[in-house]
Coordinates of C-alpha atoms in Angstrom, one line a residue:
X29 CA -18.7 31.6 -5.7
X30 CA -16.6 33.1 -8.2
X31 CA -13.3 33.0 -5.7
X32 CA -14.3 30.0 -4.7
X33 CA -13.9 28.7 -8.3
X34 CA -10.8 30.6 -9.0
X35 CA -9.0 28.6 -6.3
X36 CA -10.3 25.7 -7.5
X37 CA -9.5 26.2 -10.9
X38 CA -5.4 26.4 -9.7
X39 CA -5.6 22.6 -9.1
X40 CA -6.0 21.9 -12.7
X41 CA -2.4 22.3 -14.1
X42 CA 0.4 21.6 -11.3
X43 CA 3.5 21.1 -12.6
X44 CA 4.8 23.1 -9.5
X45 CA 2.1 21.7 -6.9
X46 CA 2.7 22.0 -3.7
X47 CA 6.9 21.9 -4.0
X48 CA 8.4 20.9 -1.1
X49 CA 4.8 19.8 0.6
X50 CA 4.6 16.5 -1.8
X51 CA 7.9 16.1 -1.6
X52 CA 8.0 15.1 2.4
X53 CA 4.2 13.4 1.7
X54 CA 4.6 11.6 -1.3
X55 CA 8.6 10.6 -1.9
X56 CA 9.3 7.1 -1.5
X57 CA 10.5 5.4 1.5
X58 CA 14.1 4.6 1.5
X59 CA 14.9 1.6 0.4
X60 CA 18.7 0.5 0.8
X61 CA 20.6 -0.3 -2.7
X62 CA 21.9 -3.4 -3.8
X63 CA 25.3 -4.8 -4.4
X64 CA 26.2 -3.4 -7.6
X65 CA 23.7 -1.2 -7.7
X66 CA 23.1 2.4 -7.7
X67 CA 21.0 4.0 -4.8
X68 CA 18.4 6.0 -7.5
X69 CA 18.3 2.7 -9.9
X70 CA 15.4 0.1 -9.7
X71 CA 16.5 -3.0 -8.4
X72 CA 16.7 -6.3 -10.8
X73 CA 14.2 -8.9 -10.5
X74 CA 14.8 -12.3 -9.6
X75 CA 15.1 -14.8 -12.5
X76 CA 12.0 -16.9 -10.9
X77 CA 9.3 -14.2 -10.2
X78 CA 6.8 -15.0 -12.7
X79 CA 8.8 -13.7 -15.8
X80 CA 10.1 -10.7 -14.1
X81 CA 10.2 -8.0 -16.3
X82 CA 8.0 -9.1 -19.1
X83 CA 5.2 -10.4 -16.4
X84 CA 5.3 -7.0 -14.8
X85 CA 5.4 -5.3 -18.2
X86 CA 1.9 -7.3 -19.4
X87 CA 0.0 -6.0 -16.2
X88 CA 0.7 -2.7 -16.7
X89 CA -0.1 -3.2 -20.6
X90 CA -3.6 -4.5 -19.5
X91 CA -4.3 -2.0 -16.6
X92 CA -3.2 0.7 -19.8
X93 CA -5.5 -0.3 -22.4
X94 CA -8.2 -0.4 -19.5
X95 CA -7.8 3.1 -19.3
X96 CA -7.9 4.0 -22.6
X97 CA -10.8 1.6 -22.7
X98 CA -12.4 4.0 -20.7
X99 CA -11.4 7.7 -21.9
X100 CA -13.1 6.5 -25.3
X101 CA -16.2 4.8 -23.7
X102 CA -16.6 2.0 -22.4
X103 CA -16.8 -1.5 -24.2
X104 CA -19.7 -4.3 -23.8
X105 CA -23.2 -3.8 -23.7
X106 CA -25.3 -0.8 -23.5
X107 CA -21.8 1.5 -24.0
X108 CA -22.5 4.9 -24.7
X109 CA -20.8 7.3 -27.5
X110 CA -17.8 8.9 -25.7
X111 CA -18.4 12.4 -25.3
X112 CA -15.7 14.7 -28.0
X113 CA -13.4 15.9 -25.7
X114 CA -9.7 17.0 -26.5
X115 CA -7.1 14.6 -25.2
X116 CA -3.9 15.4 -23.7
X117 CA -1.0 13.3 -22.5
X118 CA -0.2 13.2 -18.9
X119 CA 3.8 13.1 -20.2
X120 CA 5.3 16.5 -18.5
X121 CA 7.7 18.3 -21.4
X122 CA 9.7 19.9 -18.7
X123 CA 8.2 22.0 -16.2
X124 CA 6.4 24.4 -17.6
X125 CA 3.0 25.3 -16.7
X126 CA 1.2 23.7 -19.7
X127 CA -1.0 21.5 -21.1
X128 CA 0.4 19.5 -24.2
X129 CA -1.8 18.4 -27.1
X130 CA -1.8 14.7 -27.8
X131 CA 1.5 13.3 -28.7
X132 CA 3.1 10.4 -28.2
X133 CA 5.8 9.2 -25.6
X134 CA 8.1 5.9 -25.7
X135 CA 7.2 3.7 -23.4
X136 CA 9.9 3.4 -20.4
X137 CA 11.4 0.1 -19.9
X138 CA 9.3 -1.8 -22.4
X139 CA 6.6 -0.5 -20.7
X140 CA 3.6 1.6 -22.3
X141 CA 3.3 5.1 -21.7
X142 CA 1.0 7.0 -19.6
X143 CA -2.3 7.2 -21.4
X144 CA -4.2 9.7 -23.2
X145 CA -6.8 11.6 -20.5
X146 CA -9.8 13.6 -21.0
X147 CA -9.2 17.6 -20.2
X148 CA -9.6 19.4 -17.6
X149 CA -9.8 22.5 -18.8
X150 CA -8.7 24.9 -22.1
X151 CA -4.3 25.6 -22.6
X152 CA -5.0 29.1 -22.0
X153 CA -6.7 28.6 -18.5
X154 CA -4.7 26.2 -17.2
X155 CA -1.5 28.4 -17.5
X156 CA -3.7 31.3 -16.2
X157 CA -4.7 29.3 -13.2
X158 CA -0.9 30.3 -11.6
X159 CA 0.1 27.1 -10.8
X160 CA 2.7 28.8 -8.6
X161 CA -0.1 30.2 -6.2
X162 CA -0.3 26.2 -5.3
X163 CA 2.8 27.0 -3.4
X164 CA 1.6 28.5 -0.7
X165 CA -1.2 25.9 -0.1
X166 CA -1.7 25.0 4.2
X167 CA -3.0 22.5 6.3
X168 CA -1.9 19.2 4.7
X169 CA -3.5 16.4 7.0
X170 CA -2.7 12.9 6.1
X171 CA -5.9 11.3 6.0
X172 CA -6.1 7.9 5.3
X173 CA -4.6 5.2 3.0
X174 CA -6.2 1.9 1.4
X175 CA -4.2 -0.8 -1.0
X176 CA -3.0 1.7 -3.1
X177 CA -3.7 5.1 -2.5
X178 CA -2.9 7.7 0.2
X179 CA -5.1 10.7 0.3
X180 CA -4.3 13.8 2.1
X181 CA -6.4 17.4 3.0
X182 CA -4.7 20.6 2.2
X183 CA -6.4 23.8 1.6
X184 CA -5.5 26.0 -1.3
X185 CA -4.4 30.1 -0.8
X186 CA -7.9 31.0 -1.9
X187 CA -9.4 29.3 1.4
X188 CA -11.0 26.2 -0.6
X189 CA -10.2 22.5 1.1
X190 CA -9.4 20.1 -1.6
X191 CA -8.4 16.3 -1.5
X192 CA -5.2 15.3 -2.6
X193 CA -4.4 11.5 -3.8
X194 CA -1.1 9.4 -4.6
X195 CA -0.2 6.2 -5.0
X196 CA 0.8 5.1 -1.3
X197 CA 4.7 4.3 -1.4
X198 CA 4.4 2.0 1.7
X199 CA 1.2 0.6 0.7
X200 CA 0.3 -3.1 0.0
X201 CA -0.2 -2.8 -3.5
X202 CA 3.6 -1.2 -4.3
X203 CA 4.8 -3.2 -2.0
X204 CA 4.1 -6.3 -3.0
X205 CA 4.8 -5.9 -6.9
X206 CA 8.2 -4.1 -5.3
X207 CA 8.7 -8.2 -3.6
X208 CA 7.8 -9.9 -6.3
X209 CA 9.8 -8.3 -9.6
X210 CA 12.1 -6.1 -7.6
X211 CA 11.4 -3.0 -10.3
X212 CA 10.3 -0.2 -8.0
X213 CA 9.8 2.2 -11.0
X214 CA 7.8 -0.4 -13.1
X215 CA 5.7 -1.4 -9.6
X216 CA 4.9 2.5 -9.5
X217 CA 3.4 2.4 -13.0
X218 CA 1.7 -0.3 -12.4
X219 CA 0.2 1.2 -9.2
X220 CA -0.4 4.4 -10.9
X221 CA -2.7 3.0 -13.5
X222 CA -5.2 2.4 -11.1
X223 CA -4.9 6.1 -10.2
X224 CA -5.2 7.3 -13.8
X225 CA -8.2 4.8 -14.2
X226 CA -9.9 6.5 -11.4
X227 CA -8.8 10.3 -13.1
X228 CA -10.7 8.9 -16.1
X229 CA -13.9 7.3 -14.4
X230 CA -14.0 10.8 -12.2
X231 CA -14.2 12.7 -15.6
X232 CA -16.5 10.8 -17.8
X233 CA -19.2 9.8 -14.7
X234 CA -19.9 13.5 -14.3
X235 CA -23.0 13.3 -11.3
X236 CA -24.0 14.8 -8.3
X237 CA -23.0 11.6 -6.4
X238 CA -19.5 11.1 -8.0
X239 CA -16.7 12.9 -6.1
X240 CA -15.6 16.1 -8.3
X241 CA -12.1 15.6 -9.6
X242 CA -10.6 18.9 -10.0
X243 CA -7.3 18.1 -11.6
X244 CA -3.6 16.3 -11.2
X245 CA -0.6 17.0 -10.9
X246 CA 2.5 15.3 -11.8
X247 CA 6.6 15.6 -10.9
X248 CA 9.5 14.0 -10.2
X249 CA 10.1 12.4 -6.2
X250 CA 13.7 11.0 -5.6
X251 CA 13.9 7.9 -7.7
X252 CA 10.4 8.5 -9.5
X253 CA 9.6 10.6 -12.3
X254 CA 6.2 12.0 -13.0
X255 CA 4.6 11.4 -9.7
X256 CA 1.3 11.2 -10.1
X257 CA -1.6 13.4 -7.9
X258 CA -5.0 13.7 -7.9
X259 CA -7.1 17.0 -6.9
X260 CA -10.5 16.3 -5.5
X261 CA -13.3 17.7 -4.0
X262 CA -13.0 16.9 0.0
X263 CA -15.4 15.2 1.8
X264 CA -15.4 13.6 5.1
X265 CA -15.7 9.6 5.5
X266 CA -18.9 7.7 6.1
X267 CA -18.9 6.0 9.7
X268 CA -21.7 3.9 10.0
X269 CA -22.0 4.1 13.8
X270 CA -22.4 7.6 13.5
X271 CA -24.7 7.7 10.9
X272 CA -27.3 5.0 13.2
X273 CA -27.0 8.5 15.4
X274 CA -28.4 11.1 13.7
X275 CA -32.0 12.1 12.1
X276 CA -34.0 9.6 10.1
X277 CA -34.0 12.5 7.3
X278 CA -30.5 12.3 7.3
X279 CA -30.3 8.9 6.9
X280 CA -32.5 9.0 4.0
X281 CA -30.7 11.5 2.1
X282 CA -28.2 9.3 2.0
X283 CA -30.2 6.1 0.4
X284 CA -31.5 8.7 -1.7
X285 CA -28.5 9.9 -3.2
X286 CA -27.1 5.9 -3.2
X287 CA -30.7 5.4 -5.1
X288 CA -29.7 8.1 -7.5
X289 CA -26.0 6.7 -8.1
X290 CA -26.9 3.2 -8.8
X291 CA -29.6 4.1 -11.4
X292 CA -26.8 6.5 -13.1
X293 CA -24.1 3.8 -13.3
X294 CA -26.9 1.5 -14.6
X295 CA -27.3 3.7 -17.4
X296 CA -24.1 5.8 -17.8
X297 CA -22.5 7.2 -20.8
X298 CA -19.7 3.8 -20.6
X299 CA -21.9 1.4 -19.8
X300 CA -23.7 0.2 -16.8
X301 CA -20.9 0.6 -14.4
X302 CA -20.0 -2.1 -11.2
X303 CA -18.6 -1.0 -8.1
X304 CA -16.5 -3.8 -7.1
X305 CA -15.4 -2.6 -4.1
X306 CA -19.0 -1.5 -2.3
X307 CA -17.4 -0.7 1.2
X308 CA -18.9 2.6 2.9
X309 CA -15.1 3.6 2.7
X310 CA -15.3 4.0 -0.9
X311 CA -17.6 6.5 -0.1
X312 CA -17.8 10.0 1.6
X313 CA -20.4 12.7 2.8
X314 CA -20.1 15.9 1.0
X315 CA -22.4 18.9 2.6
X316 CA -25.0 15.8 3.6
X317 CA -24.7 14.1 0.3
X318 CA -23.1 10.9 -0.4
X319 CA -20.6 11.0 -3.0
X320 CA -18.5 8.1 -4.4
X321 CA -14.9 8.9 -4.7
X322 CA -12.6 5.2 -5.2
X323 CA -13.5 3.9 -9.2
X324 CA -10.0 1.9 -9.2
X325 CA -12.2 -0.9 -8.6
X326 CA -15.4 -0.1 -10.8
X327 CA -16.0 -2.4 -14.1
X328 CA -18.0 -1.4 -17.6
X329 CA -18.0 -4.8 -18.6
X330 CA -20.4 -7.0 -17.9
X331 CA -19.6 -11.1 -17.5
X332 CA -19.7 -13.1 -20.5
X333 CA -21.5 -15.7 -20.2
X334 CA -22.1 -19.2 -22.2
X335 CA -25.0 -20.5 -20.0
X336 CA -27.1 -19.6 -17.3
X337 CA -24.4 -21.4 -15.3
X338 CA -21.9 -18.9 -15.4
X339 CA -23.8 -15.7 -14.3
X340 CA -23.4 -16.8 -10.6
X341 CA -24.2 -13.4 -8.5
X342 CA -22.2 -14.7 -5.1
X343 CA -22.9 -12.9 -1.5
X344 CA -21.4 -13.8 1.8
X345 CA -25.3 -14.8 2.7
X346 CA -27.0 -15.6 -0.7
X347 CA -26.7 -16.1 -4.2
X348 CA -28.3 -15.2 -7.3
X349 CA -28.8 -17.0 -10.6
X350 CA -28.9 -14.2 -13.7
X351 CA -29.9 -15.1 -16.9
X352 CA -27.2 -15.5 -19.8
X353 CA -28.3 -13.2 -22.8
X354 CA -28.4 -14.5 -26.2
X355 CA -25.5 -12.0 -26.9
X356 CA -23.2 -14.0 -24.6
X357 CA -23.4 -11.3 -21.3
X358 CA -25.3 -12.0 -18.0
X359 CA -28.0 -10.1 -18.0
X360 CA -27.9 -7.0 -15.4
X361 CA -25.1 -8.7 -13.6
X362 CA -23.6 -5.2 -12.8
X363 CA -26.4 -3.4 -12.2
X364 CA -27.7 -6.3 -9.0
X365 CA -24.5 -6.2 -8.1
X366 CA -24.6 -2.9 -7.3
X367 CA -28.0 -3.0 -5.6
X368 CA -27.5 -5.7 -3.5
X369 CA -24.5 -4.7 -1.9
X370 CA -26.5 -0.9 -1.3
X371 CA -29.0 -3.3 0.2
X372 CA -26.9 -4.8 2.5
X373 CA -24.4 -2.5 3.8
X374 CA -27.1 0.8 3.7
X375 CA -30.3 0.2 3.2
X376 CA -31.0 -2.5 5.9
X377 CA -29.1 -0.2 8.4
X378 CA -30.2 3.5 7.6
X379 CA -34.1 3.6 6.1
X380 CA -36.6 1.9 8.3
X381 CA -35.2 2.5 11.9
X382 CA -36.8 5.9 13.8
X383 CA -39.1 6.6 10.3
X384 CA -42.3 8.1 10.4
X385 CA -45.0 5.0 11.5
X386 CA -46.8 5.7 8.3
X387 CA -43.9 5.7 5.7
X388 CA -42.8 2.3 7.1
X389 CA -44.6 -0.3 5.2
X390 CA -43.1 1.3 1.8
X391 CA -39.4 1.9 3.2
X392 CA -39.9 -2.3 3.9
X393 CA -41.3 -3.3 0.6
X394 CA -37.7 -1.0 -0.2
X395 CA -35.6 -2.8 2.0
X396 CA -37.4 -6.5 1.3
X397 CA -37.3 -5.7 -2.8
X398 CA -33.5 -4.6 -2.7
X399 CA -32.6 -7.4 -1.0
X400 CA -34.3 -10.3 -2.9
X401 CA -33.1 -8.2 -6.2
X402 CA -36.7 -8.0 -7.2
X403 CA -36.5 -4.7 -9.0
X404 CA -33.9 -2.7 -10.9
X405 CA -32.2 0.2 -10.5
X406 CA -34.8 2.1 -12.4
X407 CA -38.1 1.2 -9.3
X408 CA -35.6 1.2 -6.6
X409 CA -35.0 5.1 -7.4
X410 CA -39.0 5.7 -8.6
X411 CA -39.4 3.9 -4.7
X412 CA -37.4 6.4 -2.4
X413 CA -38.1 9.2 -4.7
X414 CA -41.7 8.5 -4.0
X415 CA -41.1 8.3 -0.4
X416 CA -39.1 11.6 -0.7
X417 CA -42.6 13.4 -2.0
X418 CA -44.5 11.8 0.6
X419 CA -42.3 13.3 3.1
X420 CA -41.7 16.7 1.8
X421 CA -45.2 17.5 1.0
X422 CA -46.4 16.6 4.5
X423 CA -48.7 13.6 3.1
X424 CA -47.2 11.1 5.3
X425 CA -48.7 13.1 8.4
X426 CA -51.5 11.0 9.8
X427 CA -54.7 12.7 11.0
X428 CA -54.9 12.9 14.6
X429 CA -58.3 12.1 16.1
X430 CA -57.3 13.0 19.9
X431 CA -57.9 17.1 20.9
X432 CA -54.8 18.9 20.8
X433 CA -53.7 20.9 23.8
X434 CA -53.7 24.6 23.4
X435 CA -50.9 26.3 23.0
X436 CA -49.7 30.2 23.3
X437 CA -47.8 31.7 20.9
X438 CA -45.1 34.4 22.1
X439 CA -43.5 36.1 19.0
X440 CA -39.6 37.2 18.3
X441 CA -38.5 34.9 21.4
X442 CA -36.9 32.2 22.8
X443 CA -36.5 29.7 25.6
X444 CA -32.6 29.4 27.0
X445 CA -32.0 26.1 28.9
X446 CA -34.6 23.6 30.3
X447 CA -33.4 21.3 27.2
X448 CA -34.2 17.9 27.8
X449 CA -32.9 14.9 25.3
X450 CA -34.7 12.7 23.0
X451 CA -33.0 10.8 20.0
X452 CA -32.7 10.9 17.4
X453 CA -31.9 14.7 17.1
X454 CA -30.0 17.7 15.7
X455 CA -28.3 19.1 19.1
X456 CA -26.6 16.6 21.2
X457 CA -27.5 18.9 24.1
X458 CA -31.4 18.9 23.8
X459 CA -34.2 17.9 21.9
X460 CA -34.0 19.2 18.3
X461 CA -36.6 18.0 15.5
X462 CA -37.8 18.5 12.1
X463 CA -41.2 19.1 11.4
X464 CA -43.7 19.8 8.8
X465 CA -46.0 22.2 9.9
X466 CA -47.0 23.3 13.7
X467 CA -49.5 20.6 13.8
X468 CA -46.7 18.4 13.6
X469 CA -45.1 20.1 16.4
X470 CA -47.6 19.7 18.8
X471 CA -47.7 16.7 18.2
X472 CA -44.6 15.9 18.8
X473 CA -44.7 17.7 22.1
X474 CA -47.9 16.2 23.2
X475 CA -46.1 12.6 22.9
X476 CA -43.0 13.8 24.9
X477 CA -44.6 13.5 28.5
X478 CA -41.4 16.2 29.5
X479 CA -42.6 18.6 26.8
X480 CA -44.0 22.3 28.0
X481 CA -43.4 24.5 25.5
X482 CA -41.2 24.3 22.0
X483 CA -39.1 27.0 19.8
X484 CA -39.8 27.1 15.9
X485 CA -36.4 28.6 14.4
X486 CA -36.1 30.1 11.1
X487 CA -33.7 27.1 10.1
X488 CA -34.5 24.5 7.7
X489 CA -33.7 21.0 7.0
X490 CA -32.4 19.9 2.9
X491 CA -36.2 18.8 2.5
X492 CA -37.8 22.6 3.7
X493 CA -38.8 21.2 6.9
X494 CA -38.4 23.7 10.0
X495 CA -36.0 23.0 13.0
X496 CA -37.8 23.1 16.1
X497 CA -36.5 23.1 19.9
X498 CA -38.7 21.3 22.5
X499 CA -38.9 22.8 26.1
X500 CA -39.2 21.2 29.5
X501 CA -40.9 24.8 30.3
X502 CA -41.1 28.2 30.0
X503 CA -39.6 29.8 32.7
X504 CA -36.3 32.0 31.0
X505 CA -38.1 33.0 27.6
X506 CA -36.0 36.1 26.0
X507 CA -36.2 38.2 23.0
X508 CA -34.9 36.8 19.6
X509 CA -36.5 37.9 16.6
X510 CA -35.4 34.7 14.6
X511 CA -37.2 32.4 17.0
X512 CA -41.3 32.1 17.9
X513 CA -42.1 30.4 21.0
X514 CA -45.2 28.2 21.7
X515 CA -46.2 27.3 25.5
X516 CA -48.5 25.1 26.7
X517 CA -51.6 26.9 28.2
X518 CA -52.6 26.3 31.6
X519 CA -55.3 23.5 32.2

C-alpha cells in the first residue's frame, strides 16, 4: 500500500511530466500560418465574429470566476462553508519542481489568469515526490476523447495505472472557438477552464463515488504555454451492453453506488450539485464501483425562478413541474434532475431484471418511485440500502416447502470440466453463482434440471456471498484443498 501511494504521490507536482511523452500526445496540430503572420503567433480574428477578442475574452472571464466560484464553495442555496485549504496558483515560475503560494499573475491578452486551486498536497512533499521519476512513466494508451478533453492511460515507474487528461487539440470544443475568433491561445484558455473546473469539483467532492484526482501538471507545447494535465485515478468505461451480461449483484452495486452519489451531491459541502451531462460515459467502473469522473458539466446553482412557471424539469419522455421557492430558486430542481436521469439510463436497465423473485416488488416500487420523482435523494438511498441488508443477510431467501435432495459432501476437492452454462454468471465457460448459504445452493441445483453435483470455492462476492460452481456430474473429482464438493446422492 505504501509503494502504491508513493507512486501515486509523483503525480502531484509535474512540472517535468512525462517530457517527451505529452509532447507527441498533447502538442497541437499543425495549423498553417497566415499571411503576415508568424508560424508560433495566434491568428487574428475576423472583425465580424461576435466581438472577437473582447467576446472571447468575456467567456473565459465567466467560465474563470465559475471556478473560483467553486474553490471557495459554491453559491445559491444550501452552499456549504468551504473547507480552509491553502491555495496555490497553477502559474508555473519557471520549471522548477514547486509549488508556489498564492500570488498573482497578469492576465494574458486581456484575459484573466488561471485561478487560484485547492492543494494537493504540502511544498515539501511535492518537491519530494521526484517529479523526474515521471519520466520514465510506460504504456501511454490513448483512450478516448469527448468535446473537450482527451484522456489517456499511462502507468507510473512504481507499477500504478493512472489516468491522464488534456484539453483535446482536435476536439470540437477548441475547434470551434479556433473558427469563430481565430485566437488559438485564447480558445485554449477557454477550453482549459472547463478542465480546471473539473480539478476543482474533483478536489472539493471528496467521495467514494467521485473519481480520485491525484494531481496536474502543466508545461509549455509548441505554440502553448502552460499546458494543462490532469492525473486521475483510472477506471475502465461503463458499457451498458455488457453490464445487461453479468450478475444481478453486480448490477446492483452499481445502483447502489449511483444511490449513494446522488444523495452526496444533494447535500455536498457546495451545494446540491447537477450533473448536466448524465451519460454512462461520464462515468466509469473502478474495482466494481461506479465512480463519476467528467464535472465540466456539473452545476451548484439551482434555477431561479419567479413562478412556478419557470421550474420546468424537461425529459425527452416527460416533464415535471417543481415548485418556485419563496427565496426565488426551484425547489430541488438539481437534486430530480439528477434522479431522474439515474432512473432512466440505470435504474430501469440494471435493478429488476434476473433479481431474486422475492426482492422484486421493492426494486419496482424503486424503479416506479425514481421515475415518477416521487421521493428524494434521501428514500431513494434508505430504498437500495434496504435492499442491500435484505440481500446480504440472507432474509430475502424464501422458505422452501419441497424436500431437498440429498447431497454428499467430498472435502478438499474439486470437479474439472462437465461445466454446463446458465446466465447470468461469473465464468463465461460454465455455470458460476453466488449464494448465501448451502441451502441456497441446493436450491439452485435442484432448479437446474442439468445439475449433479456443485463446487463451493473459498471466493467471495463484494456482499460476503460465496462463489459456487455447478456440475453436470461427478465423474473427474480431484484434490484441491480450497474447494468442497457436494454430489447428488443416488436415488
Amino acid at each position: 500500500m505504501r509503494r502504491r501511494r508513493a507512486a501515486v504521490a509523483a503525480g502531484f507536482c509535474a512540472s517535468f511530466l512525462l517530457g517527451s511523452v505529452l509532447n507527441v500526445l498533447f502538442a497541437p496540430g499543425s495549423e498553417p500560418p497566415r499571411p503576415g503572420q508568424s508560424p508560433g503567433s495566434s491568428a487574428a480574428p475576423s472583425p465580424g465574429r461576435r466581438g472577437g477578442r473582447g467576446e472571447l475574452a468575456r467567456q473565459i472571464r465567466e467560465r474563470y470566476e465559475e471556478v473560483q466560484r467553486y474553490s471557495r464553495g459554491g453559491p445559491g442555496p444550501g452552499a456549504g462553508r468551504p473547507e480552509r485549504r491553502r491555495l496555490m496558483d497553477l502559474a508555473p515560475a519557471g520549471r522548477a519542481c514547486s509549488v508556489p503560494g498564492p500570488r498573482a499573475r497578469p492576465p494574458p491578452d486581456g484575459a484573466p489568469g488561471w485561478p487560484l486551486l485547492p492543494a494537493l498536497g504540502s511544498p515539501a512533499r511535492a518537491r519530494a515526490s521526484g517529479c523526474a521519476a515521471l519520466r520514465n512513466v510506460s504504456g501511454a494508451q490513448y483512450v478516448g476523447s469527448g468535446y473537450t478533453k482527451a484522456v489517456y492511460r499511462v502507468r507510473l515507474p512504481g507499477g500504478a495505472a493512472v489516468a491522464l487528461k488534456a484539453v483535446d487539440f482536435s476536439g470540437h470544443d477548441l475547434g470551434s472557438c479556433v473558427r469563430e475568433f481565430g485566437a488559438r491561445r485564447g480558445c485554449y484558455r477557454l477550453a482549459a477552464h472547463k478542465l480546471l473546473k473539473e480539478m476543482v469539483l474533483l478536489e472539493r467532492l471528496r467521495h467514494p463515488n467521485v473519481l480520485q484526482l491525484y494531481g496536474y501538471c502543466y508545461q509549455d507545447s509548441e505554440d502553448i504555454p502552460d499546458t494543462l494535465t490532469t492525473i486521475t485515478e483510472l477506471g475502465a468505461p461503463v458499457e451498458m451492453i455488457q453490464l445487461l451480461q453479468t450478475s444481478w449483484e453486480d448490477r446492483f452495486r452499481i445502483c447502489l453506488s449511483l444511490g449513494r452519489l446522488l444523495h452526496y451531491l444533494a447535500h455536498s459541502p457546495l451545494g446540491s450539485v447537477t450533473l448536466l451531462d448524465f451519460r454512462p460515459r461520464q462515468f466509469v467502473l473502478v474495482d466494481g464501483e461506479l465512480k463519476v469522473t467528467d464535472l465540466d458539466d456539473a452545476r451548484v446553482e439551482e434555477t431561479p425562478c419567479t413562478n412556478g412557471a419557470d421550474c420546468m424539469l424537461e425529459f425527452p419522455a416527460r416533464n415535471f413541474s417543481l415548485p418556485c421557492s419563496a427565496q426565488g430558486w426551484c425547489e430541488g430542481m438539481n437534486e430530480k434532475r439528477n434522479l431522474y436521469n439515474a432512473y432512466r439510463f440505470f435504474f430501469t436497465y440494471l435493478l429488476p431484471h434476473s433479481a431474486p423473485p422475492s426482492l422484486r416488488p421493492l426494486l419496482d416500487t424503486i424503479v416506479n418511485a425514481t421515475g415518477e420523482l416521487a421521493w428524494g435523494a434521501d428514500e431513494t438511498l434508505a430504498q437500495l440500502e434496504m435492499v442491500l441488508h435484505l440481500f446480504r443477510s440472507g432474509q430475502y431467501l424464501q422458505n422452501s416447502t419441497s424436500s431437498r435432495a440429498e447431497y454428499q459432501r467430498i472435502p478438499d476437492s474439486t470437479i474439472t470440466q462437465e461445466d454446463y452454462r446458465c446466465w447470468p454468471s461469473y465464468h463465461h465457460g460454465g455455470c458460476l453463482l453466488s449464494v448465501f448459504n448451502l441451502a441456497e445452493a441446493v436450491d439452485v441445483c435442484e432448479s437446474h434440471v442439468q445439475c449433479r453435483a456443485f463446487v463451493v470455492t473459498n471466493q467471495t462476492t463484494w456482499t460476503g456471498r460465496k462463489l459456487v460452481f455447478f456440475k453436470t456430474g461427478w465423474n473427474q473429482v480431484v484434490p484441491d484443498a480450497s474447494k468442497t464438493t457436494y454430489v447428488k446422492a443416488p436415488g
